[in-house]
JSON list of C-alpha atoms in Angstrom, two decimals:
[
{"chain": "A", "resi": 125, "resn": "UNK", "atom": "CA", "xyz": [108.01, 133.62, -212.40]},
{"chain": "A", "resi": 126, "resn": "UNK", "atom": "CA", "xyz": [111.21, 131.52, -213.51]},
{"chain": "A", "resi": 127, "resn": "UNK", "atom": "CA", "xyz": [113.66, 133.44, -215.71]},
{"chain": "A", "resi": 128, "resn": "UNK", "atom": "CA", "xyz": [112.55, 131.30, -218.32]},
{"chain": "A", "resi": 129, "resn": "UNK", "atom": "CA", "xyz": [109.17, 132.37, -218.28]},
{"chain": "A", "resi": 130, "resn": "UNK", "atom": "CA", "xyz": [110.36, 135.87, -218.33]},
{"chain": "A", "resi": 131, "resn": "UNK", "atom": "CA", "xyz": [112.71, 135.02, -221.10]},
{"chain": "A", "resi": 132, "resn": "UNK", "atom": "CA", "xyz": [109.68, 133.68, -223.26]},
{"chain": "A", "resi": 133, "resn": "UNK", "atom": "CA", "xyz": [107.51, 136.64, -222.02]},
{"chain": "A", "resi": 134, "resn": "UNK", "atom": "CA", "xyz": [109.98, 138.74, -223.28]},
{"chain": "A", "resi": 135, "resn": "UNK", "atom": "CA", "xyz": [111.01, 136.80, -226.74]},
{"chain": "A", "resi": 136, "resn": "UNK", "atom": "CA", "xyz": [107.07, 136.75, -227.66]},
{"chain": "A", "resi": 137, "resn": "UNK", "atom": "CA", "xyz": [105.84, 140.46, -226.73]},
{"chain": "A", "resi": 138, "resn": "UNK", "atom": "CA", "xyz": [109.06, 142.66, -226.68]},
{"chain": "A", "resi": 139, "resn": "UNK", "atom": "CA", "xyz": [108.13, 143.82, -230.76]},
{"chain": "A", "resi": 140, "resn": "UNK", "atom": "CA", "xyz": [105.02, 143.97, -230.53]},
{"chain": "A", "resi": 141, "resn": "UNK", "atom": "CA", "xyz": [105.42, 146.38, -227.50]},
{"chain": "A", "resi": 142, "resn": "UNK", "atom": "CA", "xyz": [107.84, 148.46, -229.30]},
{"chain": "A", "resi": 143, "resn": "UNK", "atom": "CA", "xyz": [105.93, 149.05, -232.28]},
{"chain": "A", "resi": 144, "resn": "UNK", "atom": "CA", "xyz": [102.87, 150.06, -230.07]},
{"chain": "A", "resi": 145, "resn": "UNK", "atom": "CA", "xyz": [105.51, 152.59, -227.98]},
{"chain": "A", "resi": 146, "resn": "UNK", "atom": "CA", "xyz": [107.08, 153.89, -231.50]},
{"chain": "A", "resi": 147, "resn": "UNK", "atom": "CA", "xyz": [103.84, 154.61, -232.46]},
{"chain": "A", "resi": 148, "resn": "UNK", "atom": "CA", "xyz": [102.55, 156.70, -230.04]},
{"chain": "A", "resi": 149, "resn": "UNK", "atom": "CA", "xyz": [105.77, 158.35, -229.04]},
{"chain": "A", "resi": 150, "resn": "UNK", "atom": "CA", "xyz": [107.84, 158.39, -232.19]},
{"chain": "A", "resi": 151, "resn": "UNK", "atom": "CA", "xyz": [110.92, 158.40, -230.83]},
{"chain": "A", "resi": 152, "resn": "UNK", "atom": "CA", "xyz": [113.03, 155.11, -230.51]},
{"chain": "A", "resi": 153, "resn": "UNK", "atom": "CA", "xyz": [114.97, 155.78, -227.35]},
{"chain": "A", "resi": 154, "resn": "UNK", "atom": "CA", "xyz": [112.04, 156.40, -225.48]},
{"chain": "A", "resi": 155, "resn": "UNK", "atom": "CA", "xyz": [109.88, 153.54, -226.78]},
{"chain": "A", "resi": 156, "resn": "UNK", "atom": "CA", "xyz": [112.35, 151.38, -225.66]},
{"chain": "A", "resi": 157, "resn": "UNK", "atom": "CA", "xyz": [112.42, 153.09, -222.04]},
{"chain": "A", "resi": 158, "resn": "UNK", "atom": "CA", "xyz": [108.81, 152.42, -221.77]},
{"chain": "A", "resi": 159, "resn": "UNK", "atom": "CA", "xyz": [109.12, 148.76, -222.90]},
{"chain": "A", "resi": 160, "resn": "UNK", "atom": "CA", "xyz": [112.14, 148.15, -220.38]},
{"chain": "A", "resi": 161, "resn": "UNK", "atom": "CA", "xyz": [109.89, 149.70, -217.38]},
{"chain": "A", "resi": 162, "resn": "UNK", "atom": "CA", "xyz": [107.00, 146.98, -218.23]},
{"chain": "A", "resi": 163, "resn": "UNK", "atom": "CA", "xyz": [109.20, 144.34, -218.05]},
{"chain": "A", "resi": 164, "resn": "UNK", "atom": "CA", "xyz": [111.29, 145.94, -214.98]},
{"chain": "A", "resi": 165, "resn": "UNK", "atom": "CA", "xyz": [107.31, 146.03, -213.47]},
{"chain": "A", "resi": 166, "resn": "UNK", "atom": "CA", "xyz": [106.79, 142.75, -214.46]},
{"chain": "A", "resi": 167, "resn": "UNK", "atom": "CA", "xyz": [109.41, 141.58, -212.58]},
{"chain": "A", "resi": 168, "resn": "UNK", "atom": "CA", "xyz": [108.97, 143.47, -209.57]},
{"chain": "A", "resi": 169, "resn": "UNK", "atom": "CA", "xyz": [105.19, 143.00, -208.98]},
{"chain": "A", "resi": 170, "resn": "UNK", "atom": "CA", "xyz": [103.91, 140.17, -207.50]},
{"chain": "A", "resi": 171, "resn": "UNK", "atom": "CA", "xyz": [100.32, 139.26, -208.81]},
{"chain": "A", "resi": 172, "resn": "UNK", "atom": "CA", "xyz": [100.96, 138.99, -212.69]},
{"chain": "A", "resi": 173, "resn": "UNK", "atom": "CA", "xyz": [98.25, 138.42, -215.20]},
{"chain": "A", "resi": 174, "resn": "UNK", "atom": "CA", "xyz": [97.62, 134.09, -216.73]},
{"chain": "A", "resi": 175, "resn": "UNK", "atom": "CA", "xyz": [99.30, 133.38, -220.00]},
{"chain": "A", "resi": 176, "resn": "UNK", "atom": "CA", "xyz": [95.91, 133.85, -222.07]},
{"chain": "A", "resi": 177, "resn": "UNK", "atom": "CA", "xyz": [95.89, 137.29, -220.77]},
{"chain": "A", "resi": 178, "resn": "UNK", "atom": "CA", "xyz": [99.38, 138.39, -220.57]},
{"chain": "A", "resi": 179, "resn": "UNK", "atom": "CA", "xyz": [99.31, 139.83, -223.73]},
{"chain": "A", "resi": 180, "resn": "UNK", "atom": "CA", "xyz": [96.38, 142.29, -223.45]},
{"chain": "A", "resi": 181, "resn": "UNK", "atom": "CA", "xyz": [98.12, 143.35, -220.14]},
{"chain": "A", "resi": 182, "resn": "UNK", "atom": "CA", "xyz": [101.26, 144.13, -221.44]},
{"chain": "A", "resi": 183, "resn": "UNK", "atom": "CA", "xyz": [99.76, 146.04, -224.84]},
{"chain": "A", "resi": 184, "resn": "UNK", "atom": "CA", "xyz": [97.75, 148.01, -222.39]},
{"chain": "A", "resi": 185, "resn": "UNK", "atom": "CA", "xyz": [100.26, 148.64, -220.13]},
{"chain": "A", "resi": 186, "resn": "UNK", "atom": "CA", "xyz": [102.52, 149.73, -223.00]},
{"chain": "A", "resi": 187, "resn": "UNK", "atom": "CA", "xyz": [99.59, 152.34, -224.48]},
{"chain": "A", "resi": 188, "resn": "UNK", "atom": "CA", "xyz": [99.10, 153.49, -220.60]},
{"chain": "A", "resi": 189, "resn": "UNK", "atom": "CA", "xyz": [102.60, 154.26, -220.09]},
{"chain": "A", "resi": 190, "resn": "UNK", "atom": "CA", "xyz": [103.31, 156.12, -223.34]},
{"chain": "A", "resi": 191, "resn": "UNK", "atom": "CA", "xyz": [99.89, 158.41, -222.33]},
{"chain": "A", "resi": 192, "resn": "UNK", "atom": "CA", "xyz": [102.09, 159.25, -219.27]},
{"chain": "A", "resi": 193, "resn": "UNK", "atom": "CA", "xyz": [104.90, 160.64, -220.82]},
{"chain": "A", "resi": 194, "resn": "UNK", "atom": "CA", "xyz": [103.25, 162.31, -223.73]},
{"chain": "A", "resi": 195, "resn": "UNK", "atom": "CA", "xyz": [101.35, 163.99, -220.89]},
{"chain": "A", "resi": 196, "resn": "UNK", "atom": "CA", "xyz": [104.87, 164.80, -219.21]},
{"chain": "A", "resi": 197, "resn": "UNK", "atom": "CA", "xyz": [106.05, 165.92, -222.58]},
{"chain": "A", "resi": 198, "resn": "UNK", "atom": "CA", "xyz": [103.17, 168.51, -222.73]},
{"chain": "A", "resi": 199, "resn": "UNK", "atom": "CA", "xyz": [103.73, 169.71, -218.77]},
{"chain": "A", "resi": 200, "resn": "UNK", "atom": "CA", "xyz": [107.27, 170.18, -220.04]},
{"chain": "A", "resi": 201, "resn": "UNK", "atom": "CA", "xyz": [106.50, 171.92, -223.22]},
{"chain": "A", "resi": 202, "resn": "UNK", "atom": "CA", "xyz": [103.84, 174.36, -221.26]},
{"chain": "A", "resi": 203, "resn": "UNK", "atom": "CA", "xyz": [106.70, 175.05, -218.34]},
{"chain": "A", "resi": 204, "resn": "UNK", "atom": "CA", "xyz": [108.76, 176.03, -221.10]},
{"chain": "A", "resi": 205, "resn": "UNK", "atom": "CA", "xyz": [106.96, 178.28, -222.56]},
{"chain": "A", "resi": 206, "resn": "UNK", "atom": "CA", "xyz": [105.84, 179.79, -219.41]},
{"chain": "A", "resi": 207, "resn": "UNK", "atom": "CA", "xyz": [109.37, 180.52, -218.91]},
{"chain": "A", "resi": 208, "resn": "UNK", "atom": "CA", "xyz": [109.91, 181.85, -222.16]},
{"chain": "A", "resi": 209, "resn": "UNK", "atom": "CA", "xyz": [107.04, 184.24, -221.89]},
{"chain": "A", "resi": 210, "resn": "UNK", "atom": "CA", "xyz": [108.42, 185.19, -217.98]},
{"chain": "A", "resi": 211, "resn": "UNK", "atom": "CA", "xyz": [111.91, 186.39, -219.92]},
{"chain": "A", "resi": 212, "resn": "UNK", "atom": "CA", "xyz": [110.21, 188.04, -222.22]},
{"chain": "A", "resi": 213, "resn": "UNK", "atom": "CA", "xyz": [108.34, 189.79, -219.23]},
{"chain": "A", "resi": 214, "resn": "UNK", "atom": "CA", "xyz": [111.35, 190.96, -217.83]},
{"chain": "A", "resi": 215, "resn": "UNK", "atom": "CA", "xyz": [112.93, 192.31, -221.90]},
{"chain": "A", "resi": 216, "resn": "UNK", "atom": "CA", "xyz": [109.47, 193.92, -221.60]},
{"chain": "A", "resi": 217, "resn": "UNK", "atom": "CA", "xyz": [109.60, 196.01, -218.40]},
{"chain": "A", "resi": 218, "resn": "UNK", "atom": "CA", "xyz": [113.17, 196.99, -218.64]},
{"chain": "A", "resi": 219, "resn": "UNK", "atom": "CA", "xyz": [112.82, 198.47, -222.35]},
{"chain": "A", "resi": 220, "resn": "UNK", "atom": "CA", "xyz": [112.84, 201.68, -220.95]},
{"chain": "A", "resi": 221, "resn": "UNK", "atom": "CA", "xyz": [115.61, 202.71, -222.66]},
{"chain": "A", "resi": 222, "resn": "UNK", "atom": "CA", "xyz": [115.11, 205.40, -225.26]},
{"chain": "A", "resi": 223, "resn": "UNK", "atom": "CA", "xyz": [111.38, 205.31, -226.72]},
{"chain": "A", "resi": 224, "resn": "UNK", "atom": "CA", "xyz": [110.50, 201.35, -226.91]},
{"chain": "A", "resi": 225, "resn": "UNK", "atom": "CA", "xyz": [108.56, 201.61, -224.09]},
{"chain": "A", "resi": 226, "resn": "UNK", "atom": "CA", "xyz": [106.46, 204.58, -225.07]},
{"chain": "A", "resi": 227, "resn": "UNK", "atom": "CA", "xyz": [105.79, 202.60, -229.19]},
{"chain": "A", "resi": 228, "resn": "UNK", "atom": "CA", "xyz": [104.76, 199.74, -227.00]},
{"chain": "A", "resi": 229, "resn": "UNK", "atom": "CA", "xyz": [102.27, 200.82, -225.20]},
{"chain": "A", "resi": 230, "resn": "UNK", "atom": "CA", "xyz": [101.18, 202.83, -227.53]},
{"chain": "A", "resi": 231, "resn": "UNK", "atom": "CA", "xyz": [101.57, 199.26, -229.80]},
{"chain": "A", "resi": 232, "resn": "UNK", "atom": "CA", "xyz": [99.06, 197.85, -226.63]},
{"chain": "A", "resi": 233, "resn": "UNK", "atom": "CA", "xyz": [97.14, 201.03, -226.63]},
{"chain": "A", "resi": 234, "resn": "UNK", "atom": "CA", "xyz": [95.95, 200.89, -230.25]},
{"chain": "A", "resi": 235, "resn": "UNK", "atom": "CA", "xyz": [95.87, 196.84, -231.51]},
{"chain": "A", "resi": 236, "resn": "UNK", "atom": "CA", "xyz": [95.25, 194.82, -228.09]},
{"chain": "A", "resi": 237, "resn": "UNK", "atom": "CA", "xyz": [91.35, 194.34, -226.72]},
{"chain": "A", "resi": 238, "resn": "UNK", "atom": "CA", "xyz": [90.61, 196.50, -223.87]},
{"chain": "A", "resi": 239, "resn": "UNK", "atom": "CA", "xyz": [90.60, 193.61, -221.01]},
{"chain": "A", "resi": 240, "resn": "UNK", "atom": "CA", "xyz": [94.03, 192.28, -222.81]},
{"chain": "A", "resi": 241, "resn": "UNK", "atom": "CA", "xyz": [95.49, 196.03, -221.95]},
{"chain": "A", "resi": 242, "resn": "UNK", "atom": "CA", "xyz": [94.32, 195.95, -218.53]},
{"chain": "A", "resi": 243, "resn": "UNK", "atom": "CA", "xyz": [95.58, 192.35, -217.92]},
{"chain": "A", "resi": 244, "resn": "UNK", "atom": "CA", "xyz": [98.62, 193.59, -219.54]},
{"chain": "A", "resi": 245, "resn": "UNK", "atom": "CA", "xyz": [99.08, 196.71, -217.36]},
{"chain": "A", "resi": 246, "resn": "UNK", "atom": "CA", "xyz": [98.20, 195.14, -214.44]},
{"chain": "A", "resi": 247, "resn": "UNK", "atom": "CA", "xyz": [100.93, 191.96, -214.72]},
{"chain": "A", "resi": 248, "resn": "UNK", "atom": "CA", "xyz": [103.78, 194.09, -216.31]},
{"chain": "A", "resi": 249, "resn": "UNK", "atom": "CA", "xyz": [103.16, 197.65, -215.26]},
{"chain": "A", "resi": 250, "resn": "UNK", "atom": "CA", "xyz": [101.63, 197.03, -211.49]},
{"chain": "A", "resi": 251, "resn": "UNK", "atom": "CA", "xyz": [103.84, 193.72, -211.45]},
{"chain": "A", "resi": 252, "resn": "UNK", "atom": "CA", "xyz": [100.79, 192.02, -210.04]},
{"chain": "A", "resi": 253, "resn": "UNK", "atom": "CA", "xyz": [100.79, 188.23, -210.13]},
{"chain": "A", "resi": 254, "resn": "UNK", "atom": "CA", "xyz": [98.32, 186.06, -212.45]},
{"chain": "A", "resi": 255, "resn": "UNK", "atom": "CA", "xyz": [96.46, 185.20, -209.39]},
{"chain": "A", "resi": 256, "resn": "UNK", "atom": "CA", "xyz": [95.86, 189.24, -207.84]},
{"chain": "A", "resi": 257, "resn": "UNK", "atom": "CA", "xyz": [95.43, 190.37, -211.71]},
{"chain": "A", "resi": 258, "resn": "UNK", "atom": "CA", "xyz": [92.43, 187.20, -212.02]},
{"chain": "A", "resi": 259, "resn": "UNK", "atom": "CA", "xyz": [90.91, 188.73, -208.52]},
{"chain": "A", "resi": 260, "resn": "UNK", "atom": "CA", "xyz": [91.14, 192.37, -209.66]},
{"chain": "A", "resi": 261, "resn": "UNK", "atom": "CA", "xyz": [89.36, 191.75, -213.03]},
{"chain": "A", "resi": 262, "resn": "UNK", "atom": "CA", "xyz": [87.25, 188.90, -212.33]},
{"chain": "A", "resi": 263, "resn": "UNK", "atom": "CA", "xyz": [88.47, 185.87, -214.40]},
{"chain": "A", "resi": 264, "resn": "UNK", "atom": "CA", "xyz": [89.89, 182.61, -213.59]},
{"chain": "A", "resi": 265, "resn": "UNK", "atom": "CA", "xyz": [93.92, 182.33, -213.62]},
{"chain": "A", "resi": 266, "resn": "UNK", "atom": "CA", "xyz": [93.51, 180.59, -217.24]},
{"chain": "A", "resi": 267, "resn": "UNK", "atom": "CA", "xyz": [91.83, 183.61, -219.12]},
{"chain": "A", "resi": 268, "resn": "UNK", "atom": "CA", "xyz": [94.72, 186.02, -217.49]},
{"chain": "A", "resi": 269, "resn": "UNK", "atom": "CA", "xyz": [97.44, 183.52, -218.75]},
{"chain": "A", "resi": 270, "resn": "UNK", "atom": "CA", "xyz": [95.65, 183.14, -222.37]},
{"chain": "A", "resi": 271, "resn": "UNK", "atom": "CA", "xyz": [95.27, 186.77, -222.69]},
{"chain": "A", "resi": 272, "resn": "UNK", "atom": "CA", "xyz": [98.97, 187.31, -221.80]},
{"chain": "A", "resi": 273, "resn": "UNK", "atom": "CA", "xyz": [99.80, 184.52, -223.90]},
{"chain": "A", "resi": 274, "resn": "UNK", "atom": "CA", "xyz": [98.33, 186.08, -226.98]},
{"chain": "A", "resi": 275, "resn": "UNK", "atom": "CA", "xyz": [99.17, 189.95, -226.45]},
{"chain": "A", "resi": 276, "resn": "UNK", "atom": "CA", "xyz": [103.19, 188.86, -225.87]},
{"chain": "A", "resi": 277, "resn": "UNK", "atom": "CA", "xyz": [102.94, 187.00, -228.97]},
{"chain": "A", "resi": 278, "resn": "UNK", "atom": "CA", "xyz": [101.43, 189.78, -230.89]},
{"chain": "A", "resi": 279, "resn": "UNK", "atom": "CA", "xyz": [103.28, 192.05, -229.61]},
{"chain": "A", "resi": 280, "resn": "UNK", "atom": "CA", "xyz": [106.79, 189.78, -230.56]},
{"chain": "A", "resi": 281, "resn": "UNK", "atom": "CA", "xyz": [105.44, 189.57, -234.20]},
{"chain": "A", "resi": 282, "resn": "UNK", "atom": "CA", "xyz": [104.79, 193.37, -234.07]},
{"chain": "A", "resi": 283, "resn": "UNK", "atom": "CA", "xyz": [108.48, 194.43, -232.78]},
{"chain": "A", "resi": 284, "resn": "UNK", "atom": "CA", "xyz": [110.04, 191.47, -234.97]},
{"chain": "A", "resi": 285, "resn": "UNK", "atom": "CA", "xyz": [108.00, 193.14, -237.87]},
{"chain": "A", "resi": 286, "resn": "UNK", "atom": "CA", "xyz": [109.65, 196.55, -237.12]},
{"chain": "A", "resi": 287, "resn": "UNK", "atom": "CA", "xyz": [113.07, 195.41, -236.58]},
{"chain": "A", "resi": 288, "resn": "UNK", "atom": "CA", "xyz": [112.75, 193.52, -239.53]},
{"chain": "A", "resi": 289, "resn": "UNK", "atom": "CA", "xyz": [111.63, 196.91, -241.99]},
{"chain": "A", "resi": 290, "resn": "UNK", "atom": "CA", "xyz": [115.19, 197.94, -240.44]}
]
């Protein structure tokens, strides 16, 4: 491909492209990442798609690319949050200054389902990991995670709820 090929390429599709990006990703910066990388690829590859066809290439590679990093994105946002609930892990077990330890279990005792307290008992108490707590009670690594998902988050609300009567 001559650089004026690429030029026209670029002249003709370029908006269209960035709309599509903006779009799905709605952020500018990163629309125009994913727009630069097609072209980048365009350059780089060898076999490139006929003139009548160029078009529907580029669009899809556009929507294809954006999928990836929205996908990224929500890897990201999940490791995050992972963390977040491993910190919260760690407030958790060393609270065993004065009595919060005793009103939470006693929080876990009286408002969580009984496999959520066991799950509960067994990753924070026993320190088992999500894999030996799944084995123990017989569920997949998912339903420990969900279940320890939603008892740290109740039990956040519950303890934000107190400090906030305060």
């Amino acid at each position: 491909m001559t650089k004026k090929e690429f030029e026209d390429i670029y002249r003709q599709h370029y908006a269209k492209m960035y709309r599509l990006a903006r779009t799905m990703l709605y952020d500018a910066d990163e629309s125009k990442d994913v727009v630069s990388d097609i072209f980048a690829r365009l350059l780089r590859d060898g076999d490139r798609p006929q003139k009548d066809r160029m078009e529907g290439y580029l669009m899809t590679a556009v929507r294809n690319r954006c999928r990836d990093v929205i996908s990224h994105k929500l890897i990201r946002e999940r490791v995050e949050k992972f963390f977040l609930q491993e910190s919260m892990q760690s407030q958790i077990v060393s609270m065993n200054a004065d009595d919060r330890l005793e009103r939470l279990m006693q929080f876990i005792e009286a408002e969580l389902p009984p496999l959520s307290q066991q799950i509960f008992r067994l990753r924070f108490i026993r320190e088992m990991s999500y894999e030996e707590v799944a084995q123990t009670v017989g569920v997949t690594k998912v339903t420990v995670y969900n279940h320890l998902s939603q008892s740290v988050q109740r039990i956040k609300e519950h303890f934000q709820q107190q400090t906030a009567k305060r």
